[in-house]
């Protein structure tokens, strides 16, 4: 039997070349990782990774202009934190050249996938770093054989994803031809966190600008429905909350010259109230919305509030009492003179409003104040016109007006009122009797204190011809 030392000597004299084993270009675990990434459309942070420490190591390497101190794992993870910290590593063109050069030699699909994630999330076509990363990604995917079926190769071919000056425009073009923009984003690989990242947001903002122009020239409910589906995604909240101002501006400013047809108006109004909230109650949510757009939604809400009031009052009071009042206040609302509107209902009216909300799914029917100290059927309509606050009572209640400086003037948007507060120390009041005899006096008082003038034919309902 040959001893170990004898066997070693025999191998030393053996000239046969031992061939290195043929290993696959990519490890199986890397392929599985890629499949999971594509399935869930994201690269999740790895547990146990100290990204703060990693960023510090990267900064030291950038300062030394030498990446040799970084491990292979560091290099693979680095793509996820290029835009983190202050200053950001992605702002350093010299470091990016060094980093991408090193990454090129590693040929790691995991690293490329992380870099794609970063590119899509932090996309900004004006940022030089995005252009550097985009050029690198174009180069890398060009080396991947089509036979491997890696989806990002085809996605770039179809949408130009990694060409920063083309990507958002081509994505926008594709979505504007689709009835389901979010589905188009999925086809482009922008799902999960990527669906609200920089690249998707850039395409969305382009689509908003196009939608605004189309609505101004050729109003269409289809255009409104498309952008709303994209903006709110799968829930009632805004998918692009950072762009709430741009969303409201695009949907409202086309109507400065006149309101759209009711179906378009109702779709926009419901979406904005649900997504941004009521501007009469939560003004902070409407920061970034231009004044013209705010004026439009306030006008719409004033009209909707009057209609809400009348829907309820028609069920708890005699309908004929409000025919003339409807015409009078509608004239001020339609001319854009009403800056705010609010309603308060007694217990019966509040019950009716809630029932209407349940059957119609109208979100505005849920928005009202309760009224205590009055009959259960009574209700009050509050309006702000110029420097005046108006309270018009249902049934046989009086119309009361306060000047802005009057400390007894009621506040808007309160959740509840006591009846006596809405009758106290007004500067003007009048009964609605006869039904067509009070309007001239009320219009005259409003005109003297606001400069707003209405002609009689504007605020009196047309009498039926016999």
XYZ file of C-alpha atoms in Angstrom:
466
model
C 0.000 0.000 0.000
C 1.392 3.423 -1.024
C 2.185 5.792 1.818
C 1.074 9.430 1.771
C 4.668 10.680 1.232
C 5.095 8.318 -1.701
C 1.797 9.516 -3.210
C 2.908 13.171 -2.880
C 6.201 12.378 -4.656
C 4.289 10.614 -7.423
C 2.044 13.671 -7.932
C 5.104 15.923 -8.104
C 6.420 13.961 -11.026
C 3.086 13.753 -12.768
C 2.857 16.251 -15.633
C -0.881 15.782 -16.200
C -2.654 19.145 -16.124
C -5.518 19.195 -13.669
C -8.210 21.305 -15.320
C -10.079 23.852 -13.190
C -13.755 22.975 -12.761
C -16.148 24.838 -15.054
C -18.301 27.051 -12.878
C -21.479 28.794 -14.036
C -21.212 32.493 -14.860
C -23.640 33.246 -12.071
C -24.166 31.361 -8.842
C -27.570 29.733 -8.378
C -28.222 31.784 -5.245
C -27.741 34.976 -7.259
C -30.283 33.804 -9.843
C -32.784 33.027 -7.081
C -32.187 36.446 -5.557
C -32.880 38.111 -8.900
C -36.101 36.144 -9.322
C -37.294 37.296 -5.901
C -36.365 40.900 -6.663
C -38.296 40.851 -9.912
C -41.243 39.154 -8.233
C -41.555 41.757 -5.501
C -40.155 44.650 -7.575
C -37.858 45.842 -4.821
C -34.538 45.273 -3.163
C -35.148 44.980 0.555
C -32.556 46.162 3.080
C -30.629 43.264 4.521
C -30.910 42.595 8.234
C -27.778 43.311 10.203
C -26.358 45.817 7.728
C -25.067 48.994 9.352
C -25.624 51.423 6.511
C -24.359 54.374 8.541
C -21.018 52.624 8.977
C -21.032 51.583 5.310
C -21.569 55.187 4.187
C -18.669 56.269 6.401
C -16.413 53.611 4.853
C -17.449 54.788 1.399
C -16.655 58.393 2.285
C -13.216 57.440 3.541
C -12.634 55.483 0.331
C -13.807 58.460 -1.729
C -11.448 60.767 0.133
C -8.551 58.379 -0.460
C -9.618 57.813 -4.071
C -9.127 54.116 -3.387
C -11.817 51.440 -2.949
C -9.457 48.596 -2.057
C -10.458 48.803 1.617
C -14.053 47.849 0.759
C -15.158 44.239 0.856
C -17.052 42.579 -1.986
C -20.157 42.714 0.203
C -19.646 46.454 0.728
C -19.514 46.972 -3.013
C -22.688 44.995 -3.594
C -24.585 46.939 -0.920
C -23.258 50.393 -1.765
C -25.712 51.046 -4.579
C -28.503 51.348 -1.997
C -26.978 54.279 -0.115
C -25.506 56.537 -2.805
C -28.181 59.170 -2.172
C -28.170 58.912 1.622
C -26.439 61.163 4.118
C -25.076 64.664 3.705
C -23.181 65.209 1.498
C -24.502 62.464 -0.743
C -22.002 60.199 -2.440
C -23.992 60.474 -5.683
C -23.141 64.190 -5.782
C -19.439 63.333 -6.073
C -18.781 62.683 -9.764
C -15.191 61.565 -9.141
C -16.301 58.972 -6.591
C -19.092 57.714 -8.870
C -16.577 57.149 -11.692
C -14.351 55.198 -9.325
C -17.240 53.220 -7.832
C -18.919 52.347 -11.139
C -15.563 51.334 -12.606
C -15.012 48.911 -9.733
C -18.570 47.628 -10.034
C -18.001 46.995 -13.736
C -15.241 44.510 -12.912
C -17.327 42.668 -10.329
C -20.111 41.851 -12.832
C -22.632 41.245 -10.071
C -26.279 41.144 -11.140
C -27.271 41.810 -7.527
C -25.254 45.024 -7.536
C -26.819 46.127 -10.828
C -30.306 45.428 -9.483
C -29.638 47.554 -6.401
C -28.338 50.340 -8.597
C -31.480 50.164 -10.762
C -33.555 50.519 -7.604
C -31.575 53.589 -6.555
C -31.779 55.115 -10.038
C -35.574 54.729 -10.215
C -36.242 55.961 -6.671
C -33.937 59.006 -6.810
C -34.395 59.790 -10.502
C -33.906 63.439 -11.432
C -33.038 64.134 -15.047
C -31.157 67.291 -13.964
C -28.814 65.422 -11.609
C -25.378 64.622 -13.107
C -25.088 61.518 -10.922
C -28.263 60.065 -12.412
C -26.743 60.528 -15.880
C -23.573 58.714 -14.774
C -25.546 55.846 -13.271
C -27.837 55.705 -16.314
C -24.864 55.423 -18.676
C -23.428 52.608 -16.553
C -26.730 50.723 -16.497
C -27.117 51.031 -20.281
C -23.634 49.596 -20.672
C -24.278 46.727 -18.267
C -27.617 45.584 -19.673
C -26.104 45.628 -23.169
C -23.818 42.791 -22.040
C -26.680 40.580 -20.833
C -27.774 38.023 -23.443
C -31.414 38.236 -24.477
C -31.641 34.480 -23.958
C -31.431 35.004 -20.200
C -34.768 36.812 -20.271
C -33.785 39.428 -17.693
C -36.824 41.773 -17.765
C -34.876 45.026 -17.305
C -33.261 44.556 -20.705
C -36.637 44.618 -22.478
C -37.963 47.362 -20.184
C -35.122 49.655 -21.151
C -35.567 48.833 -24.830
C -39.281 49.689 -24.676
C -39.239 52.715 -22.370
C -35.647 54.000 -22.482
C -35.566 53.778 -18.680
C -31.836 54.361 -18.294
C -31.653 57.299 -20.679
C -32.529 60.144 -18.257
C -33.494 62.649 -20.953
C -35.958 60.204 -22.511
C -37.219 57.995 -19.691
C -39.989 60.075 -18.082
C -41.257 61.394 -21.435
C -41.535 57.888 -22.911
C -43.201 56.549 -19.780
C -45.633 59.461 -19.824
C -46.449 58.839 -23.489
C -47.189 55.195 -22.763
C -49.444 55.993 -19.804
C -51.387 58.683 -21.676
C -52.405 56.036 -24.202
C -53.509 53.643 -21.444
C -56.741 53.529 -19.476
C -54.797 52.100 -16.538
C -51.540 54.063 -16.022
C -50.535 52.022 -12.991
C -50.634 48.867 -15.114
C -48.286 50.526 -17.596
C -45.888 51.328 -14.744
C -45.967 47.678 -13.717
C -44.977 46.650 -17.232
C -42.053 49.077 -16.933
C -40.996 47.452 -13.636
C -42.048 50.436 -11.510
C -44.024 48.677 -8.797
C -43.802 48.708 -5.016
C -41.599 51.600 -3.816
C -40.569 52.305 -7.406
C -44.157 53.229 -8.347
C -43.889 56.423 -6.281
C -40.169 57.065 -6.777
C -38.496 59.796 -8.769
C -38.866 58.235 -12.214
C -42.569 57.417 -11.800
C -43.184 60.846 -10.237
C -41.458 62.588 -13.139
C -43.667 60.764 -15.643
C -46.727 61.573 -13.540
C -45.939 65.311 -13.462
C -45.588 65.306 -17.240
C -48.954 63.560 -17.498
C -50.521 66.173 -15.205
C -49.348 69.002 -17.480
C -50.751 67.243 -20.556
C -54.033 66.501 -18.792
C -54.412 70.153 -17.769
C -53.964 71.299 -21.379
C -56.390 68.681 -22.701
C -59.056 69.589 -20.148
C -58.751 73.267 -21.025
C -59.183 72.612 -24.761
C -61.405 69.522 -24.881
C -62.908 68.532 -21.484
C -63.347 64.802 -21.036
C -64.362 62.662 -18.081
C -62.063 59.969 -19.496
C -59.023 62.263 -19.052
C -60.043 63.062 -15.486
C -60.672 59.406 -14.619
C -57.270 58.349 -15.995
C -55.239 60.832 -13.956
C -57.303 60.156 -10.820
C -56.689 56.402 -11.120
C -52.975 57.115 -11.380
C -52.906 59.699 -8.593
C -54.683 57.687 -5.931
C -53.592 54.190 -6.908
C -55.250 51.367 -5.002
C -56.499 53.443 -2.075
C -58.352 56.681 -1.440
C -55.180 58.471 -0.333
C -52.866 60.245 -2.761
C -50.130 58.072 -4.224
C -47.992 61.147 -4.924
C -48.715 63.198 -1.797
C -45.622 65.361 -2.363
C -47.281 66.643 -5.547
C -50.701 67.422 -4.069
C -50.387 71.071 -5.164
C -49.631 70.126 -8.762
C -52.519 67.624 -8.777
C -55.060 70.177 -7.550
C -53.771 72.879 -9.902
C -53.970 70.608 -12.950
C -57.515 69.456 -12.193
C -58.932 72.862 -11.207
C -57.275 75.656 -13.198
C -58.833 74.605 -16.550
C -62.169 75.821 -15.139
C -61.261 79.448 -14.439
C -63.414 80.487 -17.375
C -66.417 78.363 -16.436
C -67.387 75.101 -14.765
C -67.244 71.731 -16.547
C -70.199 69.424 -16.987
C -71.521 67.976 -13.683
C -69.946 64.511 -14.082
C -66.452 65.998 -14.484
C -66.993 68.480 -11.670
C -68.262 65.811 -9.279
C -65.388 63.429 -10.076
C -62.742 66.105 -9.451
C -64.436 67.483 -6.353
C -64.923 64.072 -4.707
C -61.351 63.014 -5.461
C -59.786 66.217 -4.096
C -61.929 66.275 -0.944
C -61.057 62.640 -0.284
C -57.376 62.951 -1.181
C -56.457 66.447 0.023
C -59.323 67.026 2.497
C -61.744 69.931 2.723
C -59.922 73.266 2.183
C -62.451 75.028 4.418
C -61.378 72.853 7.347
C -57.772 71.862 6.618
C -56.085 74.758 4.861
C -52.613 73.339 5.497
C -53.333 70.383 3.229
C -53.887 72.844 0.378
C -50.544 74.635 0.670
C -48.908 74.713 -2.748
C -52.236 75.041 -4.548
C -52.476 78.339 -6.424
C -55.115 80.879 -5.471
C -57.088 80.500 -8.695
C -57.485 76.759 -8.081
C -58.474 77.355 -4.458
C -61.104 79.872 -5.526
C -62.594 77.301 -7.897
C -62.861 74.512 -5.309
C -64.283 76.917 -2.719
C -66.913 78.012 -5.245
C -67.758 74.401 -5.999
C -67.970 73.534 -2.315
C -70.160 76.562 -1.626
C -72.567 75.393 -4.324
C -72.393 71.815 -3.036
C -72.994 73.016 0.519
C -76.081 74.955 -0.589
C -77.361 71.863 -2.407
C -76.547 69.728 0.642
C -78.470 72.150 2.821
C -81.447 72.138 0.478
C -81.513 68.334 0.164
C -81.887 68.092 3.912
C -84.217 71.075 4.386
C -86.505 69.796 1.616
C -87.164 66.748 3.794
C -87.675 68.538 7.101
C -89.299 71.811 5.989
C -91.780 73.023 3.415
C -90.049 73.098 0.026
C -91.624 76.351 -1.183
C -89.865 78.244 1.607
C -86.512 77.794 -0.144
C -87.251 78.385 -3.817
C -86.451 82.085 -3.579
C -83.554 81.632 -1.147
C -81.968 79.004 -3.411
C -82.023 81.428 -6.320
C -80.720 84.340 -4.238
C -77.681 82.600 -2.742
C -76.902 80.667 -5.932
C -76.441 83.995 -7.709
C -73.658 84.982 -5.286
C -72.053 81.540 -5.423
C -72.067 81.280 -9.220
C -70.448 84.698 -9.526
C -67.659 83.526 -7.197
C -68.462 85.921 -4.367
C -68.843 83.297 -1.627
C -65.498 82.606 0.078
C -66.799 79.968 2.478
C -69.962 77.999 3.204
C -70.987 75.735 6.074
C -74.171 74.188 7.422
C -75.516 73.244 10.851
C -78.400 70.784 11.303
C -80.700 69.988 14.194
C -81.033 66.340 15.197
C -83.558 65.422 12.491
C -81.590 67.170 9.760
C -78.344 65.545 10.900
C -80.034 62.133 10.716
C -81.289 62.857 7.199
C -77.817 64.039 6.064
C -76.195 60.839 7.333
C -78.813 58.711 5.584
C -78.267 60.569 2.307
C -74.501 60.053 2.698
C -74.979 56.303 3.126
C -77.182 55.935 0.066
C -75.298 58.292 -2.278
C -71.686 57.838 -1.061
C -71.401 61.631 -1.239
C -68.490 62.561 1.088
C -69.785 66.132 1.492
C -73.004 64.914 3.092
C -70.898 63.805 6.057
C -69.496 67.298 6.552
C -71.755 69.462 8.666
C -72.116 70.919 12.159
C -74.750 69.944 14.697
C -77.165 72.551 16.010
C -78.259 72.592 19.658
C -80.834 74.780 21.363
C -83.152 74.808 18.364
C -85.919 72.615 17.003
C -84.838 69.210 15.652
C -85.927 70.194 12.128
C -84.153 73.546 12.039
C -80.979 74.233 10.063
C -78.671 77.176 9.367
C -76.712 78.031 6.227
C -73.523 80.045 6.897
C -71.892 82.043 4.088
C -68.898 84.368 3.886
C -69.363 87.162 1.328
C -66.669 89.816 1.252
C -66.380 91.222 4.784
C -69.780 89.880 5.805
C -70.864 86.688 7.582
C -74.354 85.466 6.706
C -76.588 83.068 8.658
C -79.800 82.095 6.896
C -82.191 80.016 8.978
C -84.585 77.395 7.668
C -88.329 77.424 8.267
C -89.458 80.893 9.307
C -86.104 81.923 10.756
C -84.578 85.262 9.884
C -81.680 86.078 7.602
C -78.908 87.625 9.741
C -75.685 89.349 8.671
C -72.646 90.348 10.728
C -69.805 92.662 9.702
C -66.362 91.107 9.915
C -65.295 93.129 13.003
C -68.339 92.139 15.029
C -67.183 89.863 17.847
C -70.541 88.079 17.833
C -70.091 86.921 14.233
C -70.104 83.098 14.084
C -66.950 81.212 13.170
C -66.892 78.824 10.220
C -66.277 75.081 10.194
C -67.028 74.472 13.869
C -68.307 70.948 14.618
C -71.291 72.275 16.590
C -73.224 75.468 17.331
C -75.723 76.678 19.895
C -78.711 78.390 18.307
C -78.445 81.546 20.364
C -74.899 82.106 19.043
C -76.254 82.256 15.506
C -78.860 84.883 16.382
C -76.850 87.152 18.649
C -76.066 90.843 17.951
C -76.242 90.734 14.161
C -75.767 93.983 12.224
C -78.654 93.256 9.858
C -81.643 90.935 9.905
C -84.766 90.472 7.862
C -87.674 88.042 7.634
C -88.361 86.167 4.399
C -91.878 87.514 4.035
C -93.146 88.059 1.447
C -90.976 85.442 -0.300
C -90.090 87.835 -3.132
C -89.888 91.034 -1.083
C -86.773 90.697 1.090
C -84.138 90.131 -1.612
C -83.785 93.774 -2.667
C -83.097 94.909 0.905
C -80.621 92.099 1.523
C -78.831 92.742 -1.793
C -78.683 96.449 -0.993
C -77.077 95.832 2.411
C -74.518 93.409 0.923
C -73.775 95.873 -1.906
C -73.175 98.805 0.473
C -70.700 96.854 2.594
C -68.892 94.804 -0.077
C -69.314 96.652 -3.386
C -70.863 93.492 -4.873
C -73.828 94.338 -7.065
C -76.427 91.917 -8.422
C -79.294 92.751 -10.760
C -82.793 91.639 -9.799
C -83.031 89.204 -12.703
C -79.910 87.438 -11.381
C -81.291 86.574 -7.960
C -85.052 86.206 -8.484
C -86.266 82.867 -9.832
C -88.018 83.026 -13.184
C -91.744 82.958 -12.799
C -93.555 80.322 -14.799
C -95.555 81.585 -17.746
C -99.194 80.575 -17.756
